[in-house]
Every structure is written in C-alpha cells, then in structure tokens.
Short mmCIF file of C-alpha atoms and ligand atoms in Angstrom, two decimals:
data_model
loop_
_atom_site.label_atom_id
_atom_site.label_comp_id
_atom_site.label_asym_id
_atom_site.label_seq_id
_atom_site.Cartn_x
_atom_site.Cartn_y
_atom_site.Cartn_z
CA MET A 1078 0.00 0.00 0.00
CA ILE A 1079 1.31 3.39 -0.91
CA ALA A 1080 -0.56 4.92 1.93
CA GLY A 1081 -0.31 7.41 4.71
CA GLY A 1082 -2.19 10.59 5.49
CA GLY A 1083 -5.50 8.99 4.49
CA ARG A 1084 -4.29 8.12 1.01
CA CYS A 1085 -6.00 5.47 -0.99
CA LEU A 1086 -3.66 4.72 -3.83
CA GLU A 1087 -2.09 1.33 -4.31
CA ALA A 1088 0.54 0.10 -6.75
CA VAL A 1089 -0.07 -3.48 -7.86
CA ARG A 1090 1.69 -5.90 -10.19
CA ARG A 1091 0.17 -8.68 -12.26
CA ILE A 1092 1.48 -12.20 -11.89
CA ASN A 1093 1.90 -13.73 -15.35
CA SER A 1094 1.34 -17.34 -16.40
CA ARG A 1095 4.97 -18.24 -15.64
CA GLY A 1096 4.63 -17.01 -12.07
CA GLY A 1097 6.73 -13.88 -12.63
CA CYS A 1098 5.60 -10.28 -12.70
CA ALA A 1099 4.19 -8.70 -15.86
CA PRO A 1100 6.09 -5.55 -16.83
CA HIS A 1101 5.77 -2.38 -14.80
CA LEU A 1102 2.63 -1.84 -12.73
CA SER A 1103 -0.96 -0.76 -12.25
CA LEU A 1104 -2.30 1.93 -9.95
CA ARG A 1105 -5.48 1.15 -8.04
CA PHE A 1106 -7.36 4.16 -6.66
CA ASP A 1107 -11.03 4.91 -5.87
CA SER A 1108 -12.87 2.42 -8.13
CA HIS A 1109 -10.24 2.49 -10.92
CA LEU A 1110 -7.28 0.42 -12.07
CA PHE A 1111 -4.90 2.10 -14.55
CA SER A 1112 -2.08 0.01 -16.00
CA ILE A 1113 1.17 1.83 -16.73
CA ASP A 1114 3.45 0.80 -19.60
CA THR A 1115 2.49 -2.83 -19.18
CA SER A 1116 1.64 -5.71 -21.49
CA ARG A 1117 -1.96 -6.66 -22.27
CA ALA A 1118 -3.51 -8.87 -19.60
CA PRO A 1119 -4.74 -12.29 -20.78
CA LYS A 1120 -8.56 -12.70 -20.80
CA ALA A 1121 -8.55 -14.72 -17.58
CA SER A 1122 -6.60 -12.02 -15.71
CA VAL A 1123 -7.86 -8.94 -13.90
CA GLN A 1124 -8.53 -6.33 -16.59
CA PRO A 1125 -7.46 -2.71 -16.04
CA ASP A 1126 -9.77 0.17 -16.93
CA ALA A 1127 -7.03 1.59 -19.11
CA TYR A 1128 -3.53 0.91 -20.43
CA LEU A 1129 -1.65 4.21 -20.27
CA ILE A 1130 1.21 4.01 -22.80
CA THR A 1131 3.79 6.75 -22.22
CA HIS A 1132 5.72 6.21 -25.48
CA ALA A 1133 6.54 3.72 -28.21
CA HIS A 1134 9.84 2.25 -27.01
CA SER A 1135 9.62 -1.52 -26.76
CA ASP A 1136 10.55 -1.62 -23.07
CA HIS A 1137 7.29 0.20 -22.34
CA TYR A 1138 5.24 -2.66 -23.81
CA GLY A 1139 2.89 -0.77 -26.07
CA LYS A 1140 3.49 -3.58 -28.56
CA SER A 1141 0.92 -5.79 -26.86
CA ALA A 1142 -1.15 -3.11 -25.08
CA MET A 1143 -1.80 -1.42 -28.46
CA LEU A 1144 -4.06 -4.37 -29.31
CA SER A 1145 -6.50 -3.52 -26.50
CA PRO A 1146 -9.36 -1.05 -27.02
CA ARG A 1147 -8.55 0.15 -23.50
CA SER A 1148 -5.13 1.47 -24.52
CA ILE A 1149 -4.52 5.21 -24.35
CA ALA A 1150 -1.63 6.82 -26.22
CA SER A 1151 -0.77 10.06 -27.98
CA VAL A 1152 -1.51 10.26 -31.70
CA GLN A 1153 2.22 10.08 -32.46
CA THR A 1154 2.87 7.19 -30.07
CA ALA A 1155 -0.01 5.22 -31.59
CA ARG A 1156 1.29 5.85 -35.11
CA ALA A 1157 4.87 4.99 -34.13
CA LEU A 1158 3.63 1.70 -32.64
CA GLU A 1159 1.79 0.91 -35.87
CA ILE A 1160 4.84 1.60 -38.03
CA ARG A 1161 7.23 -0.25 -35.73
CA TYR A 1162 5.10 -3.35 -35.18
CA GLU A 1163 3.02 -3.34 -38.38
CA ARG A 1164 -0.24 -3.84 -36.50
CA LYS A 1165 -3.28 -1.62 -36.11
CA TYR A 1166 -3.51 0.38 -32.90
CA GLN A 1167 -6.83 -0.52 -31.27
CA GLY A 1168 -7.04 2.07 -28.48
CA SER A 1169 -7.91 5.74 -28.22
CA THR A 1170 -5.57 8.65 -28.86
CA PHE A 1171 -5.03 12.24 -27.75
CA GLU A 1172 -2.88 15.22 -28.66
CA VAL A 1173 -0.11 15.72 -26.09
CA GLY A 1174 -1.16 18.57 -23.79
CA GLU A 1175 -4.86 17.67 -23.95
CA SER A 1176 -6.98 16.66 -20.95
CA ILE A 1177 -8.85 13.43 -21.56
CA ASP A 1178 -11.55 11.40 -19.88
CA VAL A 1179 -10.27 7.99 -18.84
CA ASP A 1180 -12.94 5.82 -17.20
CA GLY A 1181 -14.55 8.93 -15.72
CA VAL A 1182 -11.23 10.39 -14.49
CA ARG A 1183 -9.92 13.69 -15.90
CA VAL A 1184 -6.36 12.86 -16.99
CA ASN A 1185 -3.92 15.57 -18.09
CA THR A 1186 -1.16 14.82 -20.58
CA HIS A 1187 2.25 16.50 -20.70
CA PRO A 1188 5.17 16.32 -23.16
CA THR A 1189 8.46 14.90 -21.85
CA GLY A 1190 10.74 15.46 -24.85
CA HIS A 1191 11.99 11.85 -24.74
CA THR A 1192 10.57 10.80 -28.12
CA ILE A 1193 8.09 12.41 -30.45
CA GLY A 1194 4.72 11.85 -28.76
CA SER A 1195 6.17 10.83 -25.38
CA THR A 1196 3.72 11.71 -22.61
CA SER A 1197 3.43 12.02 -18.86
CA PHE A 1198 -0.01 11.48 -17.31
CA SER A 1199 -1.40 13.28 -14.27
CA TRP A 1200 -4.72 13.14 -12.41
CA GLN A 1201 -6.32 13.64 -9.02
CA THR A 1202 -7.88 10.95 -6.90
CA GLU A 1203 -11.27 11.57 -5.26
CA SER A 1204 -9.50 12.52 -2.05
CA GLY A 1205 -7.51 15.16 -3.97
CA GLU A 1206 -4.18 13.38 -4.23
CA ARG A 1207 -2.26 14.50 -7.32
CA VAL A 1208 -0.68 11.59 -9.19
CA LEU A 1209 2.01 12.03 -11.86
CA VAL A 1210 3.39 9.21 -14.04
CA THR A 1211 6.40 10.44 -16.00
CA GLY A 1212 7.40 7.75 -18.50
CA ASP A 1213 10.91 8.47 -19.80
CA VAL A 1214 11.90 12.13 -19.62
CA LYS A 1215 14.34 14.44 -21.38
CA ASP A 1216 12.58 17.73 -20.54
CA TYR A 1217 10.65 18.02 -17.24
CA SER A 1218 9.68 21.69 -17.66
CA HIS A 1219 6.06 20.89 -18.61
CA LEU A 1220 5.42 18.52 -15.70
CA PRO A 1221 3.01 19.67 -12.97
CA LYS A 1222 3.41 19.57 -9.20
CA CYS A 1223 2.24 16.32 -7.64
CA ASP A 1224 1.86 14.43 -4.39
CA PHE A 1225 2.66 10.95 -5.70
CA LEU A 1226 5.30 10.61 -8.40
CA VAL A 1227 5.88 7.51 -10.53
CA MET A 1228 9.22 8.16 -12.25
CA GLU A 1229 11.91 6.61 -14.45
CA ALA A 1230 15.53 6.06 -13.40
CA ASN A 1231 17.33 5.07 -16.60
CA TYR A 1232 20.33 7.11 -15.40
CA GLY A 1233 19.30 7.19 -11.77
CA ASP A 1234 22.28 5.46 -10.12
CA PRO A 1235 23.87 8.12 -7.89
CA TYR A 1236 27.08 6.07 -7.60
CA ASP A 1237 27.68 5.42 -11.33
CA PRO A 1238 29.78 8.10 -13.07
CA SER A 1239 28.17 7.18 -16.42
CA CYS A 1240 24.86 8.54 -15.06
CA ILE A 1241 26.32 12.06 -15.10
CA PHE A 1242 26.58 13.47 -18.61
CA GLU A 1243 25.83 16.32 -20.96
CA ASP A 1244 24.86 15.97 -24.59
CA ASP A 1245 27.92 16.68 -26.74
CA LEU A 1246 26.31 19.19 -29.07
CA ALA A 1247 29.69 20.68 -30.00
CA ALA A 1248 30.90 17.32 -31.36
CA PHE A 1249 27.62 16.84 -33.22
CA SER A 1250 27.89 20.31 -34.76
CA GLU A 1251 31.52 19.63 -35.74
CA ALA A 1252 30.49 16.37 -37.42
CA LEU A 1253 28.04 18.32 -39.56
CA GLU A 1254 31.05 20.01 -41.19
CA THR A 1255 32.02 16.63 -42.70
CA ASN A 1256 30.01 14.25 -44.86
CA ALA A 1257 29.01 12.32 -41.76
CA CYS A 1258 26.92 9.22 -41.28
CA PHE A 1259 25.21 8.94 -37.89
CA GLY A 1260 24.12 5.66 -36.32
CA ALA A 1261 20.84 6.27 -34.46
CA TYR A 1262 18.00 3.98 -33.40
CA ALA A 1263 15.12 4.32 -35.84
CA PHE A 1264 12.57 5.56 -33.32
CA GLY A 1265 13.58 8.36 -31.00
CA LYS A 1266 17.25 9.00 -31.62
CA ALA A 1267 16.90 9.30 -35.42
CA GLN A 1268 14.24 12.01 -35.09
CA ARG A 1269 16.32 13.79 -32.42
CA ALA A 1270 19.30 13.76 -34.81
CA VAL A 1271 17.26 15.17 -37.71
CA ALA A 1272 15.70 17.88 -35.51
CA LEU A 1273 19.16 18.88 -34.24
CA MET A 1274 20.62 18.96 -37.76
CA ARG A 1275 17.83 21.29 -38.85
CA ALA A 1276 18.18 23.43 -35.72
CA MET A 1277 21.91 23.74 -36.45
CA GLY A 1278 21.13 25.05 -39.92
CA TYR A 1279 21.68 21.95 -42.09
CA LYS A 1280 19.20 22.36 -44.94
CA ASP A 1281 20.23 19.71 -47.51
CA GLU A 1282 18.73 16.25 -47.94
CA ILE A 1283 19.30 13.72 -45.16
CA GLY A 1284 19.56 10.05 -46.19
CA MET A 1285 17.85 7.46 -43.99
CA ASP A 1286 17.21 3.72 -44.08
CA GLU A 1287 13.67 2.52 -44.63
CA LYS A 1288 12.19 2.30 -41.11
CA SER A 1289 13.93 5.48 -39.94
CA LEU A 1290 12.72 7.31 -43.05
CA THR A 1291 9.08 6.24 -42.62
CA LEU A 1292 9.04 7.07 -38.90
CA THR A 1293 10.72 10.44 -39.41
CA GLN A 1294 8.52 11.47 -42.35
CA GLU A 1295 5.30 10.52 -40.57
CA LEU A 1296 6.16 11.78 -37.09
CA MET A 1297 7.99 15.00 -37.97
CA GLY A 1298 6.23 15.98 -41.19
CA ARG A 1299 7.56 19.19 -42.77
CA ALA A 1300 9.82 19.89 -39.78
CA ALA A 1301 12.06 17.04 -40.96
CA GLY A 1302 12.99 18.98 -44.12
CA PRO A 1303 14.08 17.09 -47.24
CA LEU A 1304 14.71 13.38 -46.63
CA THR A 1305 15.78 10.63 -48.99
CA VAL A 1306 16.88 7.01 -48.96
CA VAL A 1307 20.49 6.37 -47.92
CA ASP A 1308 22.81 8.14 -50.33
CA ALA A 1309 26.60 8.38 -49.92
CA SER A 1310 26.63 11.87 -51.45
CA VAL A 1311 24.58 13.38 -48.60
CA MET A 1312 24.57 13.28 -44.79
CA ASN A 1313 22.95 10.06 -43.53
CA VAL A 1314 21.19 8.89 -40.36
CA VAL A 1315 20.84 5.09 -40.24
CA THR A 1316 20.21 2.43 -37.62
CA PRO A 1317 23.54 1.53 -35.95
CA TRP A 1318 23.79 -1.94 -37.53
CA ASN A 1319 23.54 -0.36 -40.99
CA LEU A 1320 26.51 1.97 -40.40
CA CYS A 1321 28.83 -0.58 -42.00
CA GLN A 1322 26.87 -0.45 -45.28
CA VAL A 1323 27.19 3.31 -45.82
CA LYS A 1324 30.23 4.75 -47.56
CA SER A 1325 31.54 7.55 -45.35
CA ARG A 1326 34.85 8.27 -43.72
CA HIS A 1327 33.08 9.95 -40.80
CA LYS A 1328 30.81 7.52 -38.98
CA TYR A 1329 29.48 8.17 -35.48
CA PHE A 1330 27.21 6.22 -33.19
CA LEU A 1331 24.86 8.65 -31.38
CA THR A 1332 24.73 7.07 -27.93
CA GLY A 1333 25.94 7.21 -24.38
CA ARG A 1334 27.39 3.71 -24.67
CA ASN A 1335 31.13 3.13 -24.85
CA ASP A 1336 31.15 -0.45 -26.14
CA THR A 1337 30.70 0.30 -29.83
CA SER A 1338 33.15 -0.19 -32.69
CA TYR A 1339 32.48 3.33 -34.01
CA PRO A 1340 33.39 6.68 -32.48
CA THR A 1341 30.47 7.89 -30.40
CA ILE A 1342 28.84 11.27 -29.91
CA ARG A 1343 26.95 11.54 -26.63
CA LEU A 1344 23.35 12.36 -27.42
CA SER A 1345 20.86 11.03 -24.92
CA ASP A 1346 17.05 10.89 -24.91
CA HIS A 1347 17.09 10.90 -21.11
CA LEU A 1348 17.82 13.14 -18.15
CA ASP A 1349 21.02 12.25 -16.35
CA PHE A 1350 21.05 11.70 -12.58
CA ARG A 1351 21.32 15.42 -11.86
CA GLY A 1352 18.41 16.11 -14.22
CA LEU A 1353 16.26 13.50 -12.47
CA MET A 1354 16.96 15.18 -9.12
CA ARG A 1355 16.06 18.58 -10.58
CA MET A 1356 12.84 17.06 -11.96
CA ILE A 1357 11.92 15.86 -8.45
CA GLU A 1358 12.55 19.35 -7.06
CA HIS A 1359 10.35 20.75 -9.84
CA VAL A 1360 7.33 18.50 -9.23
CA MET A 1361 7.71 18.47 -5.40
CA PRO A 1362 6.22 15.06 -4.57
CA GLU A 1363 5.51 13.79 -1.08
CA GLU A 1364 6.12 10.23 -2.16
CA VAL A 1365 7.94 8.55 -5.04
CA LEU A 1366 7.76 5.19 -6.79
CA VAL A 1367 10.70 4.51 -9.13
CA TYR A 1368 9.22 2.29 -11.82
CA HIS A 1369 11.60 2.01 -14.76
CA PRO A 1370 13.88 0.28 -15.47
CA GLU A 1371 13.28 -2.47 -12.96
CA GLY A 1372 16.35 -3.46 -11.00
CA VAL A 1373 19.47 -2.06 -9.41
CA ARG A 1374 19.33 1.47 -10.79
CA ALA A 1375 15.76 2.03 -9.62
CA ASN A 1376 16.56 0.53 -6.22
CA LEU A 1377 19.64 2.69 -5.78
CA LEU A 1378 17.78 5.87 -6.72
CA ALA A 1379 14.95 4.92 -4.34
CA HIS A 1380 17.53 4.35 -1.59
CA HIS A 1381 19.15 7.71 -2.34
CA LEU A 1382 15.81 9.55 -2.24
CA GLN A 1383 14.98 7.88 1.07
CA GLU A 1384 18.28 9.13 2.44
CA CYS A 1385 17.26 12.60 1.25
CA GLY A 1386 14.13 12.25 3.40
CA LEU A 1387 11.60 11.45 0.68
CA GLU A 1388 9.30 8.48 1.13
CA THR A 1389 10.29 6.29 -1.82
CA THR A 1390 9.94 2.75 -3.07
CA SER A 1391 10.78 0.98 -6.31
CA LEU A 1392 9.02 -1.45 -8.61
CA GLY A 1393 10.79 -4.50 -7.17
CA LEU A 1394 9.48 -3.73 -3.68
CA ILE A 1395 5.78 -3.66 -4.58
CA GLU A 1396 4.01 -6.28 -2.49
CA SER A 1397 0.47 -6.21 -3.91
CA PHE A 1398 -0.30 -8.58 -6.73
CA VAL A 1399 -3.23 -9.50 -9.00
CA ARG A 1400 -3.58 -12.50 -11.29
ZN1 ZN B 803 12.08 5.25 -23.82
#
C-alpha cells in the first residue's frame, strides 16, 4: 500500500502465467485500475480500466497493449507503434497537452521530450491526491506539481559516473562540417538527430534507411525537411547496424554507450542523474515510486531519495499482486 495521510492509492503488479511479474505496474485508486506501460492482460486475468502508454519504445510494452481497445496513447505514439510493429492500434488517442476522460477520471497529458509523442499522465484521486506518471523524460519543464510521483531512473544510479553526462552538441555540430553518417535507433534518436541537424542550420537532404525514413517522415512531417533514402553523397542517419553499409569516412554512433566499434557522440534521450533530481525538485512530490527500469538502478535511486528524506519505493518492492 502506498498509503499514509489517508491516502488510498495502491501500486499493484500482475502475476503472469509463468509465475513472474508482468512488466511495470498498475495503480489502483477509488474504483479504478490504470495500467502503466504494461503488457496486455490475458482474458482470464484482472482487466485494467485503461492501459496508459507513455511512449513507443519496446521496453514500455505498447506492442501488446496497443491491441486492447482500453489502450490510451498520444496520436504520435499510436502511429509509431503501428509503423514499428506493423499492426493496427486498437485504443484511443489524444494530442499531447490535452486533458482526456479515462474511465470517468480527468487525466492531463504533458510532453516529456523523450521521443516524439512521449507523454506524462497526471490526475487527481477523489480525495484530492495529485498523481504524476512520467514515462521516460528528457525535458521536465512541462510537468506539474504532484503528491505521488511515478518516475523513471534510466540514469538514476547516484554512484555510477556514467549517469552524469551532458549531450555533446559541440561534437555533433563539428560532425556536420564533414560528410558524416550517424548511427541512431530508428525511433527516438533518429528524429532527435534530424531535428538537431535542422536546428543547427543543415538544410540539404538527409539520407535514412527505410524504417527510420518512414518514422521520421510521418512523425515530424515538414519539420524534418528534405529526406531521402540512404545516399553516400549526402549526410545520412541510419540504424547503428547499418553503419557498415554506408560509404563515409566519418561515422558516429549517437549514444551514451562506450562499447561500440564506431566513435560515439553523446546524445541522450534521457535526463542524467542530476536532471532527475532537478525534476523531483520541480514536481515536489511527497512520495515517489521509481518504476523504470526495474532493478538495481531504480533501487539505488529509491535508496538515495529515502536518504534525502523522501518516502520512496521501487518497482521490485511492490508487495500487492493481482492475477
Ligand atoms: Zn524510452
């Protein structure tokens, strides 16, 4: 029970057919059950009132939830899921920033700058408790104040130096002076790269491989500028495993990883540890649940926040289950 002060909000996890936990969690409050970035429950299982899908990265499980009429996602997230998984999105959609009715609850939606269409959800319980579910975040400036925060911790380990970083925009800008080829995941990083290239004044065609091209054209529209299929005579943005197929003397993997065979340029879709702490100061929660990714990083951030005096738990410590 995430309780105290008369609260009536409970985080629960679904036990799957193998006896493990289904991804992420559901929030039970008043007479509602909202599932957060989880997979679709089998027919015999407890059914949530809604599947809130924060964005279309595969580790947020829209791939199966998109097949439920109870799924809720932004227009861009729904479209990205359709392109990525070649299936029809069955749920309802909204424009990011809109307030929507979800099972009789007024839910506000907020951009997080993580991917095109990425969304945080916020609402109030009947007793007035303000709930905020972040999803993955690059920009927290649009997030509202809350009492109960469900947050990510992709770079939340306070003791890991690799969780402290800045995007290397200078190196990216320098690479634009050459005929560079950038390795970027097709959804998320590829659109960030194209947006940055345009913001830095690059106006010529950008070559992309098929999936990246479709996603970028559909999700960015005119803002993407002129795009074409991969072409060695122009600047290219391709999925990392296609870097080897493009003729260019200047290849860079856009990532925070350091285990790649190509030179890297640090360009992250996430807040670093310091950014996550600033986000918490910005939304001023009374209580925190660190929900993604499951495991050590979330546990260590939860421990750190507890030491800072904030009531905090993490996904792995949830003790309420449904089948
Ligand atoms: Zn993500």
